[in-house]
Coordinates of N, CA and C and ligand atoms in Angstrom, one line a residue:
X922 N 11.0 -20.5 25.5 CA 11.0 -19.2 26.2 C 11.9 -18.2 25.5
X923 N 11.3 -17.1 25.2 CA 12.0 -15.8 24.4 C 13.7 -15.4 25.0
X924 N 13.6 -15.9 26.4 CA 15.0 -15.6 27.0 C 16.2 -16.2 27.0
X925 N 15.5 -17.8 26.5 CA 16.7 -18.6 26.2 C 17.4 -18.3 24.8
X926 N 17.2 -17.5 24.1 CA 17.6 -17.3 23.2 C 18.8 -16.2 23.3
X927 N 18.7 -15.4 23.9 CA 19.3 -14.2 24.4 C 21.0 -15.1 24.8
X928 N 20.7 -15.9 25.4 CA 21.9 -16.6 26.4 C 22.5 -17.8 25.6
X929 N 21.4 -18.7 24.8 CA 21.5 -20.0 24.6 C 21.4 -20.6 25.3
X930 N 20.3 -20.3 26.1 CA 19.6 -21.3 26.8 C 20.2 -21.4 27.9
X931 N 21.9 -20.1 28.4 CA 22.2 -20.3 29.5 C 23.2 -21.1 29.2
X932 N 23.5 -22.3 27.9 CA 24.3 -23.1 28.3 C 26.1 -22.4 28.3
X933 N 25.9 -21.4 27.1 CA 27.6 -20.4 27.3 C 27.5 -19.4 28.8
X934 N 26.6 -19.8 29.7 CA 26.7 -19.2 30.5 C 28.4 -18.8 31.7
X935 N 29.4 -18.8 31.9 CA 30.8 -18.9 32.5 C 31.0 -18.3 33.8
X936 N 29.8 -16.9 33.6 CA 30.2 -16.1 35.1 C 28.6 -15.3 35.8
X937 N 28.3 -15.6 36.9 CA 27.4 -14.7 37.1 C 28.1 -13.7 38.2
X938 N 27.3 -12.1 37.9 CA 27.8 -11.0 38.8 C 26.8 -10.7 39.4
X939 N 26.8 -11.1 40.9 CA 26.5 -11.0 42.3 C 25.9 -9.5 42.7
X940 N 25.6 -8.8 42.8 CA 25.2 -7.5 43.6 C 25.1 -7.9 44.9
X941 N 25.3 -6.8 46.1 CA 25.7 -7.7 47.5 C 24.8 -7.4 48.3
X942 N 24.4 -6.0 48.8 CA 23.3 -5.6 49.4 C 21.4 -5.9 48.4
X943 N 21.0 -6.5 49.3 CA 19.3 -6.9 48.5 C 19.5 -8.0 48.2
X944 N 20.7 -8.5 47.6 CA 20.9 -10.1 46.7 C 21.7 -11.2 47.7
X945 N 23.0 -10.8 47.8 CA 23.6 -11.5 48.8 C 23.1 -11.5 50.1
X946 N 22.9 -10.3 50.5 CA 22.4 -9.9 52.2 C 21.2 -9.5 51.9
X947 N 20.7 -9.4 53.3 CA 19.3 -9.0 53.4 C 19.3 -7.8 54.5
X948 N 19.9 -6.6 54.0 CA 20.7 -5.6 55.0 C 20.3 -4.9 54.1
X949 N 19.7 -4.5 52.9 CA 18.8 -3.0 52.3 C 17.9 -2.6 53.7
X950 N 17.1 -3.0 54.2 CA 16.4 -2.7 55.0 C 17.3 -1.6 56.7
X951 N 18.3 -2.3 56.8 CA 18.9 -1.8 57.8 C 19.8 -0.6 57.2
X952 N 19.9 -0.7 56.0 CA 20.7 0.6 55.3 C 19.8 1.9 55.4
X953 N 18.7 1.4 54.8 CA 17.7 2.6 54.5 C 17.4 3.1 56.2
X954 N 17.2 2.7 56.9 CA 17.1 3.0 58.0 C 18.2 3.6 58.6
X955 N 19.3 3.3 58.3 CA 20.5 4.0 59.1 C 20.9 5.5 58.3
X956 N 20.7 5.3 56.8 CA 20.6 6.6 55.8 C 19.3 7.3 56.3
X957 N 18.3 7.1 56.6 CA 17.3 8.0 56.7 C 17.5 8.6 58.3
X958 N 18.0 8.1 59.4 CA 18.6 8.6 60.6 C 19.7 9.5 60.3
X959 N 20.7 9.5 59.5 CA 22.2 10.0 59.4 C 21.3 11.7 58.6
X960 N 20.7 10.9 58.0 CA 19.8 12.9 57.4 C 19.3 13.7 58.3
X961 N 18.3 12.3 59.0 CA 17.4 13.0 59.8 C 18.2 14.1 61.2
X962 N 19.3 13.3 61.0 CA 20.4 14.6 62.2 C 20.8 15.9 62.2
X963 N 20.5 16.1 60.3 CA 20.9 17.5 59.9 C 19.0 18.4 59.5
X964 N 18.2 16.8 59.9 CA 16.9 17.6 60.1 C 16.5 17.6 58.3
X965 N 17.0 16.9 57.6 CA 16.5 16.4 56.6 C 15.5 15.2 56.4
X966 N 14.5 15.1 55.3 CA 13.8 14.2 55.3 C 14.2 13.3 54.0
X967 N 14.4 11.6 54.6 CA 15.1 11.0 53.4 C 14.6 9.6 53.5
X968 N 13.3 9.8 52.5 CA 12.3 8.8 52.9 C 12.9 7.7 52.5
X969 N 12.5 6.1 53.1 CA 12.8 4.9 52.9 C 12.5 4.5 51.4
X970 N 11.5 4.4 50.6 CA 11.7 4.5 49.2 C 12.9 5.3 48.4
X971 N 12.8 6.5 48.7 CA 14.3 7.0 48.1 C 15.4 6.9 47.7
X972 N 15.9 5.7 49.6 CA 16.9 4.8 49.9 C 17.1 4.1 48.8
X973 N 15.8 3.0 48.9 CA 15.8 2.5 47.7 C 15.9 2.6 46.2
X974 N 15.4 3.7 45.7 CA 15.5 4.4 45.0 C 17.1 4.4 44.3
X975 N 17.5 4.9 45.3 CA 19.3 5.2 45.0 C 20.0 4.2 45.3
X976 N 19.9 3.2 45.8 CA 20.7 2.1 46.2 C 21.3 1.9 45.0
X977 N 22.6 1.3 45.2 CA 24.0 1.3 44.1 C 24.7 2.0 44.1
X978 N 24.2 3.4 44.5 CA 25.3 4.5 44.9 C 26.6 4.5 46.0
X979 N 27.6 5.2 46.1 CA 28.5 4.9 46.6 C 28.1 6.1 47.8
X980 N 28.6 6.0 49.2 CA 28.0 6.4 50.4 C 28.0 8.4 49.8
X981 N 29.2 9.0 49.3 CA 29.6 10.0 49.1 C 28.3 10.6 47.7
X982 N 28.2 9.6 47.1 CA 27.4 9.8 46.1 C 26.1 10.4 46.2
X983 N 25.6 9.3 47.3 CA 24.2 9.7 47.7 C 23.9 11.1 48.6
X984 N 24.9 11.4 49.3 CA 25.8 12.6 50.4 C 25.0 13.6 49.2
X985 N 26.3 13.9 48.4 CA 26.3 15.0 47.4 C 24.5 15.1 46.5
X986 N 24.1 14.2 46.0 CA 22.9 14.2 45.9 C 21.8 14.7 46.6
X987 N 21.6 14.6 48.1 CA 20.7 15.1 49.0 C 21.6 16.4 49.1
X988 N 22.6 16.8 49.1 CA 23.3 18.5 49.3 C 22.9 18.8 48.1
X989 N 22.9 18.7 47.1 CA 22.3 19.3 45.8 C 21.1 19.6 45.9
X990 N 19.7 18.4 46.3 CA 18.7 18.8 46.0 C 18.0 20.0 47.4
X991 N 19.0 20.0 48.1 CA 18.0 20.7 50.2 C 19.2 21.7 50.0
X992 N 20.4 21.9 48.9 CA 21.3 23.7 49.0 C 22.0 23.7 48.2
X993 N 21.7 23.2 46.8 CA 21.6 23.7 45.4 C 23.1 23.6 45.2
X994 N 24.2 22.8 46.0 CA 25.7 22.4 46.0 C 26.0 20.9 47.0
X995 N 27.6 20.9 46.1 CA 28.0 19.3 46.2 C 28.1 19.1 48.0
X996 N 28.2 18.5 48.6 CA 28.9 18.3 49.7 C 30.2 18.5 50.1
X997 N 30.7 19.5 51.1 CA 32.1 19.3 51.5 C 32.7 17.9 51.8
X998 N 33.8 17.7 51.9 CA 34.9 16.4 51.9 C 34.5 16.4 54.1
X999 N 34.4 17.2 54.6 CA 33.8 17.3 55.9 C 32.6 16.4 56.5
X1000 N 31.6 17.4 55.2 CA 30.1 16.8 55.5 C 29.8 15.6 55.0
X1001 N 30.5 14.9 54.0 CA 30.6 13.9 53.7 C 30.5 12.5 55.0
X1002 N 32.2 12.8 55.3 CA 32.9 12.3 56.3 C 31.8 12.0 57.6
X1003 N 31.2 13.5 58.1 CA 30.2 13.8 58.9 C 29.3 12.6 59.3
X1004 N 28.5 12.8 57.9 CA 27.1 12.1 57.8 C 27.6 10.4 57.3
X1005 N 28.2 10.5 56.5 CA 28.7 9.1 56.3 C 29.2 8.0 57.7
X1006 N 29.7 8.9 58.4 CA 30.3 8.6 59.9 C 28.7 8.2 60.4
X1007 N 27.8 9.1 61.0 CA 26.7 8.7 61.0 C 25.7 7.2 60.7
X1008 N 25.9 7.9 59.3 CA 25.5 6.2 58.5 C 26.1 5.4 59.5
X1009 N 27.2 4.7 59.2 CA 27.5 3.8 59.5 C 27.4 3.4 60.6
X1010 N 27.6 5.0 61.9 CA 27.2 4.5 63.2 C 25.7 3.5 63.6
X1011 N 25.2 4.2 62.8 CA 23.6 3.9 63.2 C 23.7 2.6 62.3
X1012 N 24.5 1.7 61.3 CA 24.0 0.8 60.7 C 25.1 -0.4 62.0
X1013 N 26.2 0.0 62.0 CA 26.6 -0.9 63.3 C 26.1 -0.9 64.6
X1014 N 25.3 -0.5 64.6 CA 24.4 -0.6 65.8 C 23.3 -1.5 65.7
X1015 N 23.3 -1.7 64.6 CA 21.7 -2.2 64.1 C 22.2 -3.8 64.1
X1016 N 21.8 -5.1 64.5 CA 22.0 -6.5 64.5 C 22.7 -6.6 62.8
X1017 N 23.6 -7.9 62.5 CA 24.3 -7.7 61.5 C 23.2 -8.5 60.7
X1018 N 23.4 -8.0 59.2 CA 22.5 -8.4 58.5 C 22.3 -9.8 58.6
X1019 N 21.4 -10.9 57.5 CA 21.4 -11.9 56.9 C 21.6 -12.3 55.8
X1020 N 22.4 -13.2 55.1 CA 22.8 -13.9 53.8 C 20.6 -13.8 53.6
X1021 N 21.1 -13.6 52.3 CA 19.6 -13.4 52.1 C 18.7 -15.1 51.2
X1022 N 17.9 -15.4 52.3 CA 17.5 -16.9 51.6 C 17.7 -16.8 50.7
X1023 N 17.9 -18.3 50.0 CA 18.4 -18.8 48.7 C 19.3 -18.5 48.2
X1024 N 20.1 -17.8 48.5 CA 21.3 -17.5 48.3 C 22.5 -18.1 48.1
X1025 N 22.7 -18.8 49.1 CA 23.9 -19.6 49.3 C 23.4 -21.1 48.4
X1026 N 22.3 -21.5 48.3 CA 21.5 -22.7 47.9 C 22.1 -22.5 46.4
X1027 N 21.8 -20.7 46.0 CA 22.6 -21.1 44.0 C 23.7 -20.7 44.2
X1028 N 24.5 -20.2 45.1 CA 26.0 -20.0 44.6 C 26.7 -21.3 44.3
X1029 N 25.6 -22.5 45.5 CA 26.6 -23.5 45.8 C 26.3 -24.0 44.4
X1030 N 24.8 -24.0 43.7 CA 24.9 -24.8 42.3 C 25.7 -24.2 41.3
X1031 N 25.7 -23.2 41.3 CA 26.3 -22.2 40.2 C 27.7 -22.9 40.4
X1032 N 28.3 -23.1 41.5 CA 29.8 -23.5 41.6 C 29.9 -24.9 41.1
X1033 N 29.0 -25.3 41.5 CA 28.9 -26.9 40.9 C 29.2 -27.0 39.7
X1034 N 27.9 -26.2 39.1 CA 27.7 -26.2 37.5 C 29.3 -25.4 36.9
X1035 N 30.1 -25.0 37.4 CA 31.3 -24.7 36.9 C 31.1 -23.3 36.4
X1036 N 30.1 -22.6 37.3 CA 30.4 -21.2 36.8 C 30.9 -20.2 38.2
X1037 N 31.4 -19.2 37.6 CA 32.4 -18.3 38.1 C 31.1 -17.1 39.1
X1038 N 31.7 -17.0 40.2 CA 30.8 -16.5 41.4 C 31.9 -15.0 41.3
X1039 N 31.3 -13.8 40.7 CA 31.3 -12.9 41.1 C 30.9 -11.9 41.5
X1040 N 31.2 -10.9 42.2 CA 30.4 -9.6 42.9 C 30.9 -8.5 42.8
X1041 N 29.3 -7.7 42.6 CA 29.9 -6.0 42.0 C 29.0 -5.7 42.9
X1042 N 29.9 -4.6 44.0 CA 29.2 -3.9 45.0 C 29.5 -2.1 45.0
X1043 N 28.5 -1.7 45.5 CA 29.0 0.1 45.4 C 29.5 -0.2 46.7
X1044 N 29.4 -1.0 47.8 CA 30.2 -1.0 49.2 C 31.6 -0.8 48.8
X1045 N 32.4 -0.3 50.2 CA 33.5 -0.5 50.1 C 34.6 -0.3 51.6
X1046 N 33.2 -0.7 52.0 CA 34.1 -1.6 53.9 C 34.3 -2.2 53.9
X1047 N 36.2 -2.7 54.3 CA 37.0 -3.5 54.2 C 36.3 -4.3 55.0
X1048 N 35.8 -4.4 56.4 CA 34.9 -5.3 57.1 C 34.2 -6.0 56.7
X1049 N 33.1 -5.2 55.9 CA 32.0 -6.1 55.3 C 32.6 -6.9 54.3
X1050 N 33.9 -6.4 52.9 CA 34.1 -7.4 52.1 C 34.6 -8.7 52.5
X1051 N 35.3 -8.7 53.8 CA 36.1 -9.7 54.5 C 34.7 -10.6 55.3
X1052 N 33.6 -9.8 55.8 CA 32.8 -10.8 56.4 C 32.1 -11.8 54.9
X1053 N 31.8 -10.8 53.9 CA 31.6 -11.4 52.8 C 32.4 -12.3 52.4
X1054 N 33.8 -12.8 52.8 CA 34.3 -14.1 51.8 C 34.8 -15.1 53.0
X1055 N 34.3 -15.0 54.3 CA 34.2 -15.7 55.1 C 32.7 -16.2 55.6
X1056 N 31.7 -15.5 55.4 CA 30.5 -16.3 55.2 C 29.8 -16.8 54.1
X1057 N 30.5 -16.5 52.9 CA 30.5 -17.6 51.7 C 31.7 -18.1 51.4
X1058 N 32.1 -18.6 52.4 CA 33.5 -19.6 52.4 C 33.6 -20.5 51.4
X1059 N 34.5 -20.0 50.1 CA 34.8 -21.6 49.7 C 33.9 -21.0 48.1
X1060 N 32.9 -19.9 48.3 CA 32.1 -19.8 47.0 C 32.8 -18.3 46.7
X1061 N 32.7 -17.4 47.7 CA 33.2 -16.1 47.2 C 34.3 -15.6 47.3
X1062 N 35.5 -15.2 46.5 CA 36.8 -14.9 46.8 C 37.3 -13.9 46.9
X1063 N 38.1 -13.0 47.3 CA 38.8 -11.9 47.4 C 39.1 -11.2 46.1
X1064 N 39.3 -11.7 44.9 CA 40.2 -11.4 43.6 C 38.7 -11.5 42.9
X1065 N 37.1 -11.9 43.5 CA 36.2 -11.9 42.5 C 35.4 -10.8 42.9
X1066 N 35.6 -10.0 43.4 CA 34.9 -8.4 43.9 C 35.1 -7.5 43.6
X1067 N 34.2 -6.7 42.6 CA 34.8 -5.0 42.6 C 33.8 -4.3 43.5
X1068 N 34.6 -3.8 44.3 CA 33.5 -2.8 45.2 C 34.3 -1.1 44.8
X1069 N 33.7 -0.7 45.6 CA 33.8 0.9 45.4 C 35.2 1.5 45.0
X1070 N 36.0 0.8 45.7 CA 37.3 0.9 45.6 C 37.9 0.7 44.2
X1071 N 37.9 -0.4 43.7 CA 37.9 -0.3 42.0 C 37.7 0.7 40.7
X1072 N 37.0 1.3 41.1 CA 35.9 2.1 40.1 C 36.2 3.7 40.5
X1073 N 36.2 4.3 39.4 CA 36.0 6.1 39.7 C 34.3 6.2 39.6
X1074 N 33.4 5.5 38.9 CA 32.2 6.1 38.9 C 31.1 5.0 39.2
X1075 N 30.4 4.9 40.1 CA 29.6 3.9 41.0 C 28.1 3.8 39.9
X1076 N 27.3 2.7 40.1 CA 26.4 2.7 40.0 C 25.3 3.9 39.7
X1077 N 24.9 4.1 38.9 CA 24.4 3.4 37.6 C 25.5 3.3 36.5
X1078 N 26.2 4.1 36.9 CA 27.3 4.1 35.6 C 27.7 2.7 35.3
X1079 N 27.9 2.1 34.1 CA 28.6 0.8 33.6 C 29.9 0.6 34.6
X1080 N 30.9 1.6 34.8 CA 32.0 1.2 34.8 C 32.1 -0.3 36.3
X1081 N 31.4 0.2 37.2 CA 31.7 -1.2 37.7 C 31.3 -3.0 37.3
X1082 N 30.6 -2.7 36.4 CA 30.1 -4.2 35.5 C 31.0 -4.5 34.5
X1083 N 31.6 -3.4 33.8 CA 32.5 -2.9 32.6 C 34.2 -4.0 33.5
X1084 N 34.4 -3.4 34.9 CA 35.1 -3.6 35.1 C 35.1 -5.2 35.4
X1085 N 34.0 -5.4 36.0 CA 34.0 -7.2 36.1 C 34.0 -8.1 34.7
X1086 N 33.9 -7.4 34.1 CA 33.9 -8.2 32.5 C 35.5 -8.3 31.9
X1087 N 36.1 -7.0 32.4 CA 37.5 -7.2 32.0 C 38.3 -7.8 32.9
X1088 N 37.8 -8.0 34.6 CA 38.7 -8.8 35.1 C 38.5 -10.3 34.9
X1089 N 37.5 -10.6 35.1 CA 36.7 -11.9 34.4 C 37.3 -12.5 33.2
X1090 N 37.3 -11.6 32.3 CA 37.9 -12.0 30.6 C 36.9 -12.3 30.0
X1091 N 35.6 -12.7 30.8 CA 34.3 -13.3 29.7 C 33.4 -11.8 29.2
X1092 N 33.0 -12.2 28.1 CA 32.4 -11.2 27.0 C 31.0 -11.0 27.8
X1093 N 30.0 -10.1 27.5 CA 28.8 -9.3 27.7 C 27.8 -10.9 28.0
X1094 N 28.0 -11.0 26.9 CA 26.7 -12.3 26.3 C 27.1 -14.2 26.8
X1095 N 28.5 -14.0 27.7 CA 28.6 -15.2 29.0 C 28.2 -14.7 30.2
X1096 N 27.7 -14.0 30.5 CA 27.5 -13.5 32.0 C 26.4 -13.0 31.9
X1097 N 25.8 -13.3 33.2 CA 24.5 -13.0 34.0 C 24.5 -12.1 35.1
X1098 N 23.8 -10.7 34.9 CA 23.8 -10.3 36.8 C 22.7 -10.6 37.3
X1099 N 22.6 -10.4 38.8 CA 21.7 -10.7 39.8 C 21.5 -9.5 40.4
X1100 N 20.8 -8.5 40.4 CA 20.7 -6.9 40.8 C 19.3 -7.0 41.7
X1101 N 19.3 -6.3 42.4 CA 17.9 -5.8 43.1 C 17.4 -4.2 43.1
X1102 N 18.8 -3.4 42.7 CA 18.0 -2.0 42.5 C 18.0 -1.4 41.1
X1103 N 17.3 -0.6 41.0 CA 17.2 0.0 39.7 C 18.2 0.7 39.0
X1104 N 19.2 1.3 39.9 CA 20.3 1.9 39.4 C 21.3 1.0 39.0
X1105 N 20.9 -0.1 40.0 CA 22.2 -1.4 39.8 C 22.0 -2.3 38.3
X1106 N 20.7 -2.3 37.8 CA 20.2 -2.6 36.7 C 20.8 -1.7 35.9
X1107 N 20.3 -0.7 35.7 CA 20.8 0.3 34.7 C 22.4 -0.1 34.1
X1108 N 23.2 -0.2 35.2 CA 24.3 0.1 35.0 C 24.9 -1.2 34.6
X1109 N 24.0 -2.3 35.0 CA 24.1 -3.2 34.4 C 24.1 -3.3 32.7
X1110 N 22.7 -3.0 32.6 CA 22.2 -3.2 30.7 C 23.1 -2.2 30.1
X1111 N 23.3 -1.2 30.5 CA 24.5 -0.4 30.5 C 25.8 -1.1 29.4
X1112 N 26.1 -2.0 30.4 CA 27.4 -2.7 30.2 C 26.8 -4.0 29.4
X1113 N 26.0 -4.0 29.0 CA 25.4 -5.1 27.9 C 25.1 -6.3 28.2
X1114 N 25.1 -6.5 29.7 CA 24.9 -7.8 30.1 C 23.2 -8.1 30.5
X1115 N 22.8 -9.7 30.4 CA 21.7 -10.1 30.8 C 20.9 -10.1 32.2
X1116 N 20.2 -9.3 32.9 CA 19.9 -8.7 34.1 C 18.7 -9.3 34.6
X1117 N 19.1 -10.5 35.6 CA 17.8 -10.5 36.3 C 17.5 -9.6 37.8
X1118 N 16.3 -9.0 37.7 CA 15.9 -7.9 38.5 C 15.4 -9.1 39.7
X1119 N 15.7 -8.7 41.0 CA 15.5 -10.0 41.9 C 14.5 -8.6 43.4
X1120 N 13.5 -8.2 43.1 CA 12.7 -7.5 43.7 C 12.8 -8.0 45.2
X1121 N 14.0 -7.5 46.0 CA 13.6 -7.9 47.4 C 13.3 -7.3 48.5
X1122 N 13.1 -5.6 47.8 CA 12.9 -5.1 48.8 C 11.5 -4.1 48.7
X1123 N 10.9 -2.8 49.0 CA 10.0 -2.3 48.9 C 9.2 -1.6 47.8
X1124 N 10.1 -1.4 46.3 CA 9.6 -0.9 45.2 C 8.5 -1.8 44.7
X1125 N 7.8 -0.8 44.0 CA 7.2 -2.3 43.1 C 8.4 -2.4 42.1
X1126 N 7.5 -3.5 41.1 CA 8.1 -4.6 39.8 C 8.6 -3.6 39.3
X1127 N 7.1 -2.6 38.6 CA 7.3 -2.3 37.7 C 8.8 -1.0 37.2
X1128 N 9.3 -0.5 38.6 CA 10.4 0.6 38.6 C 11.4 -0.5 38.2
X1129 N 11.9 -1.7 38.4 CA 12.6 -2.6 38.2 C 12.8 -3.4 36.4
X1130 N 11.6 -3.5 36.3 CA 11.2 -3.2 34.7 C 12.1 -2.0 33.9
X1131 N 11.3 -1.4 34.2 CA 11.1 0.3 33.6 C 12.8 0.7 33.6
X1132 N 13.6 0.1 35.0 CA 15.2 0.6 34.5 C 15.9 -0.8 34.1
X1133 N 15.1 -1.4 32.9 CA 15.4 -2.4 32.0 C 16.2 -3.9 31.9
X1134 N 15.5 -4.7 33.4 CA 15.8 -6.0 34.0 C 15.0 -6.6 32.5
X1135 N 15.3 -7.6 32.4 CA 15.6 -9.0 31.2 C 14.1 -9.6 32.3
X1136 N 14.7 -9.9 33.1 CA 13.0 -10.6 33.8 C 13.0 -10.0 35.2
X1137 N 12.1 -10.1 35.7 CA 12.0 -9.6 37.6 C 11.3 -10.7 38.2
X1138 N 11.7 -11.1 39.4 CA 11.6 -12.3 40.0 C 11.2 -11.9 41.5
X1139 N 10.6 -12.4 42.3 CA 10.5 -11.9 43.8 C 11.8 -12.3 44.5
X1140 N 11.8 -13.6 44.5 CA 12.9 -14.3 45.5 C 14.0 -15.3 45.0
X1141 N 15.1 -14.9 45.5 CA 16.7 -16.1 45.1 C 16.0 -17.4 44.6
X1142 N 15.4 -17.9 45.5 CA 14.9 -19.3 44.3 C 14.5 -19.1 43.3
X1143 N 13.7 -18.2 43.3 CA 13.0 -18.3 41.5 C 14.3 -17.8 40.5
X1144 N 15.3 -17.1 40.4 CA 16.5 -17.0 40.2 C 16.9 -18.4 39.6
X1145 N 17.0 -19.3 40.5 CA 17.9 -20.6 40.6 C 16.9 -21.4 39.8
X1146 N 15.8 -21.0 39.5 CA 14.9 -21.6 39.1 C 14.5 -21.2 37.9
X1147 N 14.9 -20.0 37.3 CA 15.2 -19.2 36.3 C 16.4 -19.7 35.4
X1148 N 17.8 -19.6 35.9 CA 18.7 -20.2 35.5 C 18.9 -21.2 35.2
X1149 N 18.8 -22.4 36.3 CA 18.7 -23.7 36.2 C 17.5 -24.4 34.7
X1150 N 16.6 -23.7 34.6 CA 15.8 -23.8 33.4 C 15.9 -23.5 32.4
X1151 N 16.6 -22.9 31.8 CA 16.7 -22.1 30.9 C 17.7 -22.7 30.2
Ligands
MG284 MG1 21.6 -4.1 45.8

């Protein structure tokens, strides 16, 4: 297979980096819904693909983005706050996500197999990272996460992959990420690392492709089944 070459077969493999929304959880769906309500309040239209579209962005990011394209300027530090408040209201309202199948089935091999379980998130609620390392008890840790808080520039930009590479200590070509959005890809190959695109939410393949995933896969087993093979 043309891919085992890239890695060696996977066997210098040391660390894979996690993306959390789409891959770990199965809460893209309840996001896009709570972002397209928090617009819809100022009477904007912020369709469900879009969501997806931009996923990886940091909450302010995506803010300033919809104020750019519907009044031609950034968002105040207000409207931010505003709609972002919003968001979140309408997403804690919503039943809490799900660890997204298969998931936990490769962290536990990955841990087995002696590799290093880390996660690069554009999140950055203290709640959620804390629910994250108590419902992967034992596989995900506090000191293996860069979320939003880390980084000055979120997804697509390298710097938060850039950053797990230098906390990590392993080089581009020992690590694997696990991404589900296009931006989160980008910013992945970005940073020079090998990207499997893990399609779990509403785009097609080919947008997943096109922002330059190594392979695209439907579901966490084929992942585990990808890796483990290789
Ligand atoms: Mg994601």
């Amino acid at each position: 297979m043309q891919n085992k070459q890239i890695l060696n077969g996977f066997e210098s493999l040391r660390a894979i980096f996690f993306d959390m929304d789409g891959v770990i959880y199965d809460s893209m769906g309840n996001h896009a819904i709570a972002w397209s309500k928090a617009f819809g309040y100022l009477g904007w239209d912020f369709p469900l693909e879009k969501v997806y579209m931009n996923e990886g962005r940091t909450g302010s990011s995506t803010i300033h983005l919809l104020y750019q394209e519907k009044l031609g300027r950034q968002a105040t530090d207000e409207e931010i706050e505003k709609i972002y408040g919003k968001k979140s209201e309408y997403f804690d309202q919503m039943p809490k996500s799900k660890p997204m199948a298969g998931t936990l089935k490769l962290m536990e091999r990955v841990k087995f197999a002696g590799i290093e379980i880390w996660v690069v998130t554009g999140s950055g609620q203290d709640l959620l990272l804390e629910e994250l390392c108590s419902d992967f008890f034992g596989l995900i840790q506090k000191g293996r996460i860069i979320s939003a808080k880390d980084v000055k520039h979120c997804k697509p930009n390298p710097e938060p992959y850039l950053t797990a590479l230098a906390r990590s200590g392993y080089p581009a070509g020992k690590v694997v990420v696990i991404e589900n959005a296009p931006l989160g890809i980008e910013a992945a190959k970005a940073a020079g690392i090998y990207t499997i695109g893990v399609n779990t939410g509403i785009l097609a393949d080919e947008i997943l492709w096109n922002a330059g995933a190594d392979v695209v896969v439907k579901k966490m087993a084929q992942v585990e089944d990808f890796i483990f093979s290789n």
